[in-house]
XYZ file of C-alpha atoms in Angstrom:
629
model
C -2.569 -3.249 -1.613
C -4.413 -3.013 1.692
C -4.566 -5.175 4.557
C -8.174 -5.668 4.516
C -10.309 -8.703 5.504
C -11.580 -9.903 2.510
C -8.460 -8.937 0.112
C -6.868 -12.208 -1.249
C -3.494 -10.486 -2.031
C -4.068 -9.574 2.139
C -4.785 -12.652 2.728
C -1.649 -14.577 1.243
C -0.028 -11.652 2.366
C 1.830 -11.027 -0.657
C 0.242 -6.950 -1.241
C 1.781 -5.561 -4.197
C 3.553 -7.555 -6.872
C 6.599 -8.989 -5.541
C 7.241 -11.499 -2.877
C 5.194 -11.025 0.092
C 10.007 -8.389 14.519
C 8.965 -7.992 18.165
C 8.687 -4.756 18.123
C 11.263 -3.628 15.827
C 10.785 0.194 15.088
C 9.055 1.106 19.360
C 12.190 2.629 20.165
C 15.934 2.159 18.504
C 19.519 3.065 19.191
C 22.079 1.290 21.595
C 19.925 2.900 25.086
C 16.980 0.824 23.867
C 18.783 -2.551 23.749
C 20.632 -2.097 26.841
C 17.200 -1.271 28.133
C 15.502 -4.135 27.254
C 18.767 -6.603 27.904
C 19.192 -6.633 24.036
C 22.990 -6.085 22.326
C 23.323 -2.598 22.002
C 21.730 -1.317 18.582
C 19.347 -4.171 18.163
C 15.928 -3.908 19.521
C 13.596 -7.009 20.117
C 10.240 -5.424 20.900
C 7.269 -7.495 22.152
C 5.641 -8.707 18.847
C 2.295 -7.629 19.070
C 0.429 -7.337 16.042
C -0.123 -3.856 14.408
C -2.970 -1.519 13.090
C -4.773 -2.227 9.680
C -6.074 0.217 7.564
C -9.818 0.891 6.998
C -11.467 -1.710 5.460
C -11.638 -2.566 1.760
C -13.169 -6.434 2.512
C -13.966 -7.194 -1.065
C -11.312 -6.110 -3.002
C -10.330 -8.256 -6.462
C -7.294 -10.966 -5.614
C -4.234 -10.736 -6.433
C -2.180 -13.276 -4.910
C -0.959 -14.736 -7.449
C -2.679 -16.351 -10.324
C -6.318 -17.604 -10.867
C -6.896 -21.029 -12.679
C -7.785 -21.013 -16.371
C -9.944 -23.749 -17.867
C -9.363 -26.121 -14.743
C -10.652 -24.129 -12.272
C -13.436 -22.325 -13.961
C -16.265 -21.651 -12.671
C -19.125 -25.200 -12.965
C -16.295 -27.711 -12.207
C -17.624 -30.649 -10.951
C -16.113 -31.364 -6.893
C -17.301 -33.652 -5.083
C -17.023 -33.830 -0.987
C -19.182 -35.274 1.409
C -17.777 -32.902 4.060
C -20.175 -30.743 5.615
C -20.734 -27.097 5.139
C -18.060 -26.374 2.232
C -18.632 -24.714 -1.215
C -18.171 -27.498 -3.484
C -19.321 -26.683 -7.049
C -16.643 -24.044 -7.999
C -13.108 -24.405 -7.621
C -10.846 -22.100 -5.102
C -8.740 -19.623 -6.943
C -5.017 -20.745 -7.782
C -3.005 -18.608 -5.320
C 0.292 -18.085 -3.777
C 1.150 -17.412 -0.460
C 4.648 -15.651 0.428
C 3.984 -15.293 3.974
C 3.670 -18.893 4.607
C 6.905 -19.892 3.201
C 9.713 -21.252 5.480
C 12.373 -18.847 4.665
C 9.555 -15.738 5.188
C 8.506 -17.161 8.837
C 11.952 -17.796 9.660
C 13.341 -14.576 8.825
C 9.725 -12.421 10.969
C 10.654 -14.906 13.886
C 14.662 -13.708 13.801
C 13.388 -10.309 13.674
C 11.060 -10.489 16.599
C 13.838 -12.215 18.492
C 13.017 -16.104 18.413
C 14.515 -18.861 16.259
C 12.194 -20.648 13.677
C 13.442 -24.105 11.857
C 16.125 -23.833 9.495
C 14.291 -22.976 5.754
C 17.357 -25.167 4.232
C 17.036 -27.930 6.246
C 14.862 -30.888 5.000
C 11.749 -29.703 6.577
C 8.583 -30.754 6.734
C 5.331 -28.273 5.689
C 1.512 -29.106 5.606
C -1.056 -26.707 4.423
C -4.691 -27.207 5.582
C -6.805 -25.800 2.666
C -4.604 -26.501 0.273
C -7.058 -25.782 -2.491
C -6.270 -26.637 -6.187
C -2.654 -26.496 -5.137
C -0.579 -23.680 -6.899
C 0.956 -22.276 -4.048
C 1.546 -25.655 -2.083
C 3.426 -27.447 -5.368
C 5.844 -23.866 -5.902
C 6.769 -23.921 -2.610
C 7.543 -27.356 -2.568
C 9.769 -26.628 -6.158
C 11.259 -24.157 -4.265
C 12.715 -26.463 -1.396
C 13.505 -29.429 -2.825
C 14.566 -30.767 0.307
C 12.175 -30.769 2.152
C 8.279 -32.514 2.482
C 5.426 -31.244 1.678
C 1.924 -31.943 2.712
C -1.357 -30.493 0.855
C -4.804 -31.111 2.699
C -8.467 -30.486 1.263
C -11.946 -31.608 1.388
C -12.350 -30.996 -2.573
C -11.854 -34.090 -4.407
C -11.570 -31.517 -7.876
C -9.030 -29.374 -6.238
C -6.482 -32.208 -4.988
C -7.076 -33.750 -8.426
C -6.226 -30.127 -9.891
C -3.094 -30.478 -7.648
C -1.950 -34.092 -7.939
C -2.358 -33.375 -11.951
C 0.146 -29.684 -11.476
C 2.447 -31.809 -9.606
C 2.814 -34.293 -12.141
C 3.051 -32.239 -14.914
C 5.731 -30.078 -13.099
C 7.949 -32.724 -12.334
C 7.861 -31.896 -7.876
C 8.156 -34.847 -6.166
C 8.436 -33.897 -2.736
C 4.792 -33.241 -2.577
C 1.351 -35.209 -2.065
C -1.566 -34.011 -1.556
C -4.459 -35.569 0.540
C -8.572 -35.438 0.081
C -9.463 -34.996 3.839
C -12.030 -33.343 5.917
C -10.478 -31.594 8.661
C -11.864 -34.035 11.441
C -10.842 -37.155 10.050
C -7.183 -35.363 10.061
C -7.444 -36.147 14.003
C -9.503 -38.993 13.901
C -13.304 -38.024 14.104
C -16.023 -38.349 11.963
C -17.040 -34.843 10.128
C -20.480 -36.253 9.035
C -21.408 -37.531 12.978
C -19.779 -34.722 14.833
C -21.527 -32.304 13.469
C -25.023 -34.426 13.981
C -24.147 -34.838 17.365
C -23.533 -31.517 17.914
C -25.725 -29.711 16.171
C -23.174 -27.169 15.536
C -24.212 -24.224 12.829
C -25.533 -20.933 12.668
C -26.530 -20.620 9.274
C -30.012 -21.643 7.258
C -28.234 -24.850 6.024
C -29.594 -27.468 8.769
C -26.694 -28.560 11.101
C -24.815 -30.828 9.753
C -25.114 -31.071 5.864
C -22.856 -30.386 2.617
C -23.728 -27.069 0.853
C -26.719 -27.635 -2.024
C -25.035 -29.610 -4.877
C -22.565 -32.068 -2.402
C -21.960 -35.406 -3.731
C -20.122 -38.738 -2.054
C -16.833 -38.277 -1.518
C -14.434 -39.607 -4.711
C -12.742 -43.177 -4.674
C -9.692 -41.266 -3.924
C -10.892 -39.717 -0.618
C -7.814 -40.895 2.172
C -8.753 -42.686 5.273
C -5.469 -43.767 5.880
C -4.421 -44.020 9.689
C -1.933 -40.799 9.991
C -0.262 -42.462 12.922
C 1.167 -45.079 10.768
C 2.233 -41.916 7.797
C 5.724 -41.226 8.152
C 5.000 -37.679 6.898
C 2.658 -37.392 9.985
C 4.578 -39.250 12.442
C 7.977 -37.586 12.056
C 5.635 -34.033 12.384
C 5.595 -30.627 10.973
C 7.865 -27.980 11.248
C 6.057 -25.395 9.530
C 2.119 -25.217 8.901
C -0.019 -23.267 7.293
C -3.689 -22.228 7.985
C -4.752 -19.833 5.794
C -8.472 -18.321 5.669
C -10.156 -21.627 6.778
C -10.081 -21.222 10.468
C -13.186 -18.284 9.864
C -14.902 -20.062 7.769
C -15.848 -23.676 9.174
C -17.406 -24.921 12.479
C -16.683 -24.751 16.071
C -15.866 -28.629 15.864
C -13.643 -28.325 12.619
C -11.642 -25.454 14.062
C -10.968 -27.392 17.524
C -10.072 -30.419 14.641
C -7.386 -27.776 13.597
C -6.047 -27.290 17.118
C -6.025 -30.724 17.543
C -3.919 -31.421 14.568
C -1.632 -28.493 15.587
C -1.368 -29.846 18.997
C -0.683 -33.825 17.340
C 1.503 -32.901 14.667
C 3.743 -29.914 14.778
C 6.722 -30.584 16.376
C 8.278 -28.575 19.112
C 9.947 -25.628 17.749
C 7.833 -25.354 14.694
C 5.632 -22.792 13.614
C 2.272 -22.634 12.683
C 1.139 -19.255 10.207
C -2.849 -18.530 10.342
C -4.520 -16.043 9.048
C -8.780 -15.276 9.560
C -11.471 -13.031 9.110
C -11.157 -11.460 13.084
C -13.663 -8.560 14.933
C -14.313 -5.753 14.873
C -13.651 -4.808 11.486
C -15.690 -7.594 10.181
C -18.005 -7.179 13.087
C -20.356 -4.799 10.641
C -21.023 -7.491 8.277
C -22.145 -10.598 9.942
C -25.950 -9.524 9.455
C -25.230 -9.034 5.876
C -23.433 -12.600 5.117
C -26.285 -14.109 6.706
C -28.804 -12.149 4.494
C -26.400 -12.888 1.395
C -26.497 -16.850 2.429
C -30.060 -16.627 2.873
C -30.736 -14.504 -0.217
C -28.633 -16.852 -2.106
C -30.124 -19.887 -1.120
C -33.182 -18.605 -3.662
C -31.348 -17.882 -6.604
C -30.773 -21.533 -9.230
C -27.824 -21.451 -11.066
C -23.831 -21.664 -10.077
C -22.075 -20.762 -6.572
C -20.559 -17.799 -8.513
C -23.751 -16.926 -10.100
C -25.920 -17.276 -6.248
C -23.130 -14.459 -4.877
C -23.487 -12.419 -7.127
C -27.183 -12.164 -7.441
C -27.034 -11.894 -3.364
C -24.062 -8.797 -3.602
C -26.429 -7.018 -6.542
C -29.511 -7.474 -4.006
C -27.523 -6.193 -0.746
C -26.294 -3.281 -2.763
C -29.405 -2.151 -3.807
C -30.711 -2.961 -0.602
C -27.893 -0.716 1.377
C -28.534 2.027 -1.305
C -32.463 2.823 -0.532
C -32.701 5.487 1.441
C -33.532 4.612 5.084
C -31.476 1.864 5.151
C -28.649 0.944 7.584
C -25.938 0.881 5.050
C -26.869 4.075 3.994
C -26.126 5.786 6.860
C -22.391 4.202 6.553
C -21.423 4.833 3.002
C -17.944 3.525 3.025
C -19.364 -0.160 4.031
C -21.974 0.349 0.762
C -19.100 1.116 -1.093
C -17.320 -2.212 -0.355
C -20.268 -4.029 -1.241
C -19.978 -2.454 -4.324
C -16.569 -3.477 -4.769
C -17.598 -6.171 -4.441
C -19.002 -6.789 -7.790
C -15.722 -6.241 -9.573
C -14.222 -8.963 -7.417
C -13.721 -12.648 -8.643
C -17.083 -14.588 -8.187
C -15.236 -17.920 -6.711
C -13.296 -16.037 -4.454
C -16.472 -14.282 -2.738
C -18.500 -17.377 -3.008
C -15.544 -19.732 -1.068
C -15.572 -16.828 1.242
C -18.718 -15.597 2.668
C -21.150 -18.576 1.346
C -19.793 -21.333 3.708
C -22.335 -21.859 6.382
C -20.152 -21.631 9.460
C -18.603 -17.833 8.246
C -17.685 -16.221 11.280
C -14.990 -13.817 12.321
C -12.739 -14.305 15.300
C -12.021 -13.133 18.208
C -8.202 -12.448 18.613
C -8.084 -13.061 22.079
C -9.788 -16.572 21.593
C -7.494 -17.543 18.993
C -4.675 -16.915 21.241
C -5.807 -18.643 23.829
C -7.187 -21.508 22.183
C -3.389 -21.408 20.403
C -1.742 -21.224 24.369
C -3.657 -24.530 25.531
C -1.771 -26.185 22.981
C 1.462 -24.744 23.829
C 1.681 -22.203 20.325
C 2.996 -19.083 21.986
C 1.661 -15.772 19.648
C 4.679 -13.938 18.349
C 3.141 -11.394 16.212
C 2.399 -10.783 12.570
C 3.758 -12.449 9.445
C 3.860 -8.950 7.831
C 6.834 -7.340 9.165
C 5.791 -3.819 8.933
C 2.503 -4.847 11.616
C 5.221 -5.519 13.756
C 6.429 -2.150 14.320
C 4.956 0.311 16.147
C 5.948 3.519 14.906
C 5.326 2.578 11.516
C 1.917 0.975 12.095
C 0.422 2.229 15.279
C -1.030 5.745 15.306
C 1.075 7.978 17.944
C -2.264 8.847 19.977
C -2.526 4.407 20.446
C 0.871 3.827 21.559
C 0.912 4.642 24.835
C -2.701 3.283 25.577
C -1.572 -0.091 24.251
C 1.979 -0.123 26.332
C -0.377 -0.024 29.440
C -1.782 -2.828 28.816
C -0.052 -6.731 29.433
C 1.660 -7.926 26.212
C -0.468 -10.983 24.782
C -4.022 -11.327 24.542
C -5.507 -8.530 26.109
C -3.324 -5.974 24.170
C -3.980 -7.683 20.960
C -7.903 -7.170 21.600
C -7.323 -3.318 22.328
C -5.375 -3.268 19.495
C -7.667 -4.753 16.862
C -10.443 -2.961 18.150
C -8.172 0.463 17.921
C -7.412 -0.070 14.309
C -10.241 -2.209 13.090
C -8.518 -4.622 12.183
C -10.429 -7.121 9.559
C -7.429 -9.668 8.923
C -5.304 -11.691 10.646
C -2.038 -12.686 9.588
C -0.826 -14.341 12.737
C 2.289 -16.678 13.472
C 2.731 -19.005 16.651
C 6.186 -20.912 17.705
C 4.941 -24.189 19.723
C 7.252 -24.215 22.640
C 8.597 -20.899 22.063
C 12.053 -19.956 23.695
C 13.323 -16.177 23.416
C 16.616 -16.252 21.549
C 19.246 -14.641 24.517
C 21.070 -11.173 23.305
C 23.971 -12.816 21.812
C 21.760 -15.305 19.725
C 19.542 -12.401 18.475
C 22.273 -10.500 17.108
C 23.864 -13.762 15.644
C 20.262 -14.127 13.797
C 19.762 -10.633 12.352
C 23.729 -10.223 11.510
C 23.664 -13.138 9.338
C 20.044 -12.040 7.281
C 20.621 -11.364 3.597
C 18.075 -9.478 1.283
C 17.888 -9.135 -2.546
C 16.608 -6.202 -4.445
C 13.168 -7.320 -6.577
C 14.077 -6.238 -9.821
C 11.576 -3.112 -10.808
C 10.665 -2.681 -7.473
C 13.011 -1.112 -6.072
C 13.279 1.709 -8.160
C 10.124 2.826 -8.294
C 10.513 3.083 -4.855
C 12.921 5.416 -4.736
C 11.247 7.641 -6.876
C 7.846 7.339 -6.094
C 7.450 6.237 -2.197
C 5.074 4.390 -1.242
C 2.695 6.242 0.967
C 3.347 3.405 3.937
C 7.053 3.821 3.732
C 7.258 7.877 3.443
C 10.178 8.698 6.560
C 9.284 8.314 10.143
C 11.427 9.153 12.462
C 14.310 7.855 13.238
C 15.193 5.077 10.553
C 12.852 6.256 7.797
C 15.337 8.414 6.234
C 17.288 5.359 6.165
C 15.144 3.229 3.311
C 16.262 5.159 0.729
C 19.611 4.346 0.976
C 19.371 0.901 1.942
C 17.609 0.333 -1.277
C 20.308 2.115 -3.582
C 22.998 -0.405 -1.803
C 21.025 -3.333 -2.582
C 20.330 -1.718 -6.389
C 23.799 -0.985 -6.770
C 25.669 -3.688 -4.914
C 23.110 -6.340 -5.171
C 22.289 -8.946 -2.110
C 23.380 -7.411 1.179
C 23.416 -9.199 4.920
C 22.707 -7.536 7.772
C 26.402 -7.491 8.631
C 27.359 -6.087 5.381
C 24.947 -3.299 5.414
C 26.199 -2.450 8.974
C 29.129 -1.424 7.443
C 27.970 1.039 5.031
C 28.459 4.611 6.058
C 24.735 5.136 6.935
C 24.258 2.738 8.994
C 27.936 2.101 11.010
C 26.509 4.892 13.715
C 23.596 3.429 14.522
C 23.255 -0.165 13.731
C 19.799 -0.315 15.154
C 17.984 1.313 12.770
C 18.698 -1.878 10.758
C 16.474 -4.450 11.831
C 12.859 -1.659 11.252
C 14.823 -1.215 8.091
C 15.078 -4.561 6.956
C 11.769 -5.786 7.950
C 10.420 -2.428 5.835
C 11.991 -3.497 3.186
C 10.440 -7.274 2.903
C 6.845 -5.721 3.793
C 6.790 -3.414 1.209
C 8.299 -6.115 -1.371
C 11.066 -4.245 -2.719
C 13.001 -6.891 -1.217
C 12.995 -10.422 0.059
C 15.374 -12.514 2.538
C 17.341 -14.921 1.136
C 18.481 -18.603 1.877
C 22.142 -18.763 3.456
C 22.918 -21.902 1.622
C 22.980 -22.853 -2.162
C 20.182 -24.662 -3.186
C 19.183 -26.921 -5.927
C 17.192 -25.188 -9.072
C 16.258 -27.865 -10.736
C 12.533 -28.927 -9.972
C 11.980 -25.205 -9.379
C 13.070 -24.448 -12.838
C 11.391 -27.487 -13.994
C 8.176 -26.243 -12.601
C 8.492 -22.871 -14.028
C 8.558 -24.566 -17.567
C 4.800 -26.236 -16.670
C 3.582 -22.612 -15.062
C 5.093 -20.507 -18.371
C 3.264 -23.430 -20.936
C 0.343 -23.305 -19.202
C 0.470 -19.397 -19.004
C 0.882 -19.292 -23.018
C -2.442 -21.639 -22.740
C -4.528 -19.405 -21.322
C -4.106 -20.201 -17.506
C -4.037 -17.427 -15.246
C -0.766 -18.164 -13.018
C 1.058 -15.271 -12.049
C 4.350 -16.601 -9.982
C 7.082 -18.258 -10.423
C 9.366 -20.380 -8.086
C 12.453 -19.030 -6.807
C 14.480 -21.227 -4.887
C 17.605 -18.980 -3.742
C 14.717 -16.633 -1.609
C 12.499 -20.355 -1.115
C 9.246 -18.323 -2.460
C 8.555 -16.931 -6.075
C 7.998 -13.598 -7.835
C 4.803 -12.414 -9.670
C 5.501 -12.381 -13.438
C 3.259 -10.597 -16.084
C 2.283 -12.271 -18.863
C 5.048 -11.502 -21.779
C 7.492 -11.913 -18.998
C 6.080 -15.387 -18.753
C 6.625 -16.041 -22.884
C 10.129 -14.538 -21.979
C 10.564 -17.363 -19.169
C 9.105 -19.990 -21.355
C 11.578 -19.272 -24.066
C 14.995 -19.465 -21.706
C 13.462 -22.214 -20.015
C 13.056 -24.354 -23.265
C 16.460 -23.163 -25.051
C 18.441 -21.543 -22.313
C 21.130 -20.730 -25.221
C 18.931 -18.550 -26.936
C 20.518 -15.407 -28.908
C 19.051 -12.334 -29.340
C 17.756 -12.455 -32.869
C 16.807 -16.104 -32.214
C 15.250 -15.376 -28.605
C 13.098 -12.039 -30.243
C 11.944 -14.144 -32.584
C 10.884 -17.021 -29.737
C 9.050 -14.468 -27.579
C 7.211 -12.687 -30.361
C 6.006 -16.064 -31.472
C 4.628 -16.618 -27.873
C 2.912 -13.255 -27.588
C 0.992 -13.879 -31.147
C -0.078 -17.204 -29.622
C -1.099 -15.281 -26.164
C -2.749 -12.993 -28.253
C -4.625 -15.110 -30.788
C -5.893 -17.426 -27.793
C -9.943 -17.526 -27.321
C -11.490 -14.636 -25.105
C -8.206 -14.395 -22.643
C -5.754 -13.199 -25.690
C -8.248 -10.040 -26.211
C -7.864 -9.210 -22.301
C -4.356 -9.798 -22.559
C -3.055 -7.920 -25.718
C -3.505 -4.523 -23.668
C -1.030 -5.708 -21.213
C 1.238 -6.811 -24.134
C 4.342 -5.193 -25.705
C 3.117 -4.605 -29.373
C 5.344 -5.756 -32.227
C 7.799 -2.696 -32.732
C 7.922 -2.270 -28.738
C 8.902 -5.699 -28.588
C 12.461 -4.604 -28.927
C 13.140 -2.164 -26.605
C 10.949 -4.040 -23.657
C 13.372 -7.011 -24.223
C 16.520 -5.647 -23.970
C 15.160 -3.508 -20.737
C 14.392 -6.975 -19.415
C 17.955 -9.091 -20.495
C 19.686 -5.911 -18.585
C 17.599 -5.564 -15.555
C 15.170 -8.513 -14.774
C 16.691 -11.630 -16.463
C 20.088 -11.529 -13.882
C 17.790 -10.930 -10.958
C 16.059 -14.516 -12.179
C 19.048 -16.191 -12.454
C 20.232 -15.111 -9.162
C 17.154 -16.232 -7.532
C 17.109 -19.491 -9.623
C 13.846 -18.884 -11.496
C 15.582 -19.909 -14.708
C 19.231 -21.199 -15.633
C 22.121 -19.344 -14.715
């Protein structure tokens, strides 16, 4: 999966399947760190941010799952804040890289200490949307608070309902406009401003916006203990790019109000240049949209069909630049909500990376770097040609601005520590000695035999995946410390850290909690997400508490799930018999069970598929808490 723009599985940072360092991999070896005043062996680099890819901005999402019947396309929201989609639903997705345990384990890596992920923390999300990702990750710390904000009266109804019915708490979920968060009216700020670029007149909702629900909050947050006590962690993902200049300093604000010192706040946006090329065209697509009757899903796609054959006459700009055309035809195969949430709210507009960092500074959020590990490192990220332009230049702003302009960078996955302290030699080692990994079961392996193009060797620790991956295949979870030990690595412990973080970015491995945790309401809501999957609804994760994040799950994995979940006693005959049932119901169900059956194991392969999953898949989830152990 690429690290594009307008990718959703980019976007919640989870590319690939499984669950999604200053400058780790710039230079390594015990001269480094005595270089740099680090313990010999361990580097801590500067953090900056690292190259993308080209772009591939509309590419179908795959974070996670998409809603079924309650977040199809025509529900009814209703919000009276201004400038917001509001007659579709958001897809149902999961974000890895905003978990606590993720954050906590990039900000050890890049040499600064993040909250403890198994302490009772506190987490909001901003955006929360229909509430998927905010309710598992709340399931999968069950000590800690969680906090899910959004202007769509459907989607916190879609999440209040999810919560319920999956038995989690420690969540609650508010109907908010992001001004009101900090105290100001949406509705008159934006009059008095007279803020917006679009068609839409400064201002007002998007065509179709209703008053706000009987359940909207207007509680006073400075009275809310969840508010008061603050945030340790919070999460800001996509939104910042697409509302006003007023509802992104309401986001700063909050930050600035309600994270506490120490905490860390994960944002990702839409950022120049490589999003640069199609400003002109979202403003056509508004504009063309605005013309066509019918759904939100329905006006994007008539506007995407009209650019395309627009970009594909000849004299055209686009057709001078056939790889943008080609995105734009991508497009088309891409969910309709997804594109419509995305480029049809009136205040779309990337960002500068050197603004956001310095709008993040005057609220004392220091940038660390990326919330994808791999970014993080230069040799792995940055071509060689770039390396030394970008050392010349001041770490921070400046360099992150060369830097997305060098790679063309599209997306921004960004994490800031408010009040940030640099962890001394000593208290970085302490950090990455005591990090643990897990193996992802299937992962892995495929791996090993097929490398992904992104991890192929690169001097000096590349040679070094390989191996790490057959000790954590053959030996199962593995600290830093314990891997240190291993022949390979005892000579030169500082490959480790580029190693580890490789790992985690390419998801054939994930860091896990120090401390035993409580399965329970994850397992509980894992029995909701598996019935619901045999209903038709599109989820794709499941919680796992021992890593605090989840793991994609196909489909008859799911009826597998479901069935341990119910009767965790389950035998084989009796178990065969429980999961064939479910995949004959998956199969029979209206219009979804003919898209699924390909994905299926048929009848006689039933067999075989289950016993490769009891011997290789079902221990991983019980070591990671997904289901009984």
């Amino acid at each position: 999966m690429s690290r594009d723009g307008f990718s959703e599985g980019a976007r919640d940072g989870s590319r690939g399947q499984a669950p999604d360092g200053a400058r780790a991999g710039a230079a390594t070896g015990a001269a480094a760190g005595a270089a740099s005043g680090n313990p010999p062996g361990i580097v801590r680099g500067d953090g900056a941010a690292a190259a993308q890819p080209a772009l591939q901005p509309f590419k179908q999402p795959q974070a996670g799952g998409v809603p079924g019947a309650a977040g199809a396309a025509g529900a009814s929201n209703t919000t009276d804040a201004p400038g917001y989609v509001d007659d579709i639903s958001y897809l149902s997705l999961f974000h890895r890289h905003a978990t606590p345990a993720w954050l906590h384990f990039v900000a050890g890596a890049l040499g600064y200490a993040a909250p403890d992920p198994a302490a009772a923390l506190r987490w909001c999300e901003l955006g929360c949307g229909p509430g998927y990702g905010t309710v598992l990750t709340a399931a999968a710390y069950p000590k800690g608070r969680f906090v899910g904000v959004d202007f769509n009266a459907a989607h916190i109804k879609q999440a209040r309902a999810l919560a319920t019915e999956a038995d989690v708490t420690n969540v609650r979920f508010l109907e908010r406009d992001l001004q009101s968060l900090v105290g100001v009216s949406a509705r008159s700020a934006q009059a008095s401003s007279g803020a917006g670029r679009n068609t839409a007149v400064p201002g007002t909702p998007v065509p179709g916006t209703t008053a706000p629900s009987p359940d909207r909050d207007t509680s006073d947050l400075s009275r809310d203990a969840d508010f008061v006590e603050g945030f340790d962690f919070i999460s800001v993902v996509g939104v910042y790019a697409w509302v006003s200049d007023e509802d992104r300093d309401a986001i700063l604000r909050f930050v600035a109000r309600f994270l506490k010192p120490g905490g860390m706040l994960y944002l990702t946006y839409s950022c120049h240049p490589g999003m640069s090329w199609f400003v002109g065209m979202q403003r056509l697509l508004a504009d063309y949209a605005a013309t066509v009757s019918g759904s939100s899903s329905e006006k994007v796609i008539a506007a995407l069909r009209f650019l395309k054959e627009l970009g594909s006459a000849e004299g055209s700009l686009l057709a001078e630049h056939p790889a943008q055309l080609k995105e734009i035809a991508r497009a088309l195969e891409s969910d309709p909500r997804y594109l419509a949430h995305e480029f049809m709210a009136p205040h779309w507009a990337p960002q500068h990376v050197g603004d956001v960092i310095g709008d993040l500074a005057k609220v004392d959020c220091t940038w660390l770097g990326s919330a994808q590990p791999g970014d993080n490192i230069d040799e792995f990220a940055i071509a060689p040609a770039l390396r030394p332009l970008l050392a010349s230049l001041p770490h921070g702003a400046l360099r992150e601005t060369a830097r997305a302009l060098a790679a063309r960078q599209s997306m921004r996955h960004d994490i800031f520590l408010r009040h940030a302290k640099p962890l001394s030699a000593d208290a970085h080692r302490h950090v990455l000695m005591a990090q643990k990994l897990i193996g992802i079961p299937g992962k892995a392996n495929a791996l090993l035999t097929n490398p992904d193009a992104r991890l192929r060797p690169h001097a000096p620790w590349g040679a070094a995946l390989a191996p790490a991956l057959q000790v954590l295949s053959m030996q199962g979870p593995q600290s830093f410390a314990q891997m240190a030990r291993h022949a390979t690595f005892a000579p030169r412990v500082g490959i480790l850290n580029p190693v580890f973080q490789l790992l985690v970015d390419a998801g054939v491995a994930h860091p896990m909690l120090l401390t035993s945790i409580n399965s329970r309401r994850a397992q509980s809501f894992n029995l909701a997400i598996t019935g619901a999957v045999l209903r038709g609804e599109g989820y794709g994760w499941l919680a796992a508490p021992a890593i605090g994040s989840a793991i994609s799950v196909e489909p008859w994995l799911m009826a597998l799930a479901n069935a341990l979940l119910t009767s965790p006693a389950l035998r084989w005959d009796a178990l065969l018999q429980a999961v064939g049932a479910r995949l004959d119901g998956l199969r029979a169900l209206p219009g979804r069970g003919q898209a699924l059956a390909s994905g299926l194991p048929s009848a006689n392969a039933l067999s075989d598929a289950l016993r490769d999953a009891m011997r290789n898949v079902v221990p991983v989830w019980r070591t990671l808490g997904v289901i009984a152990g």
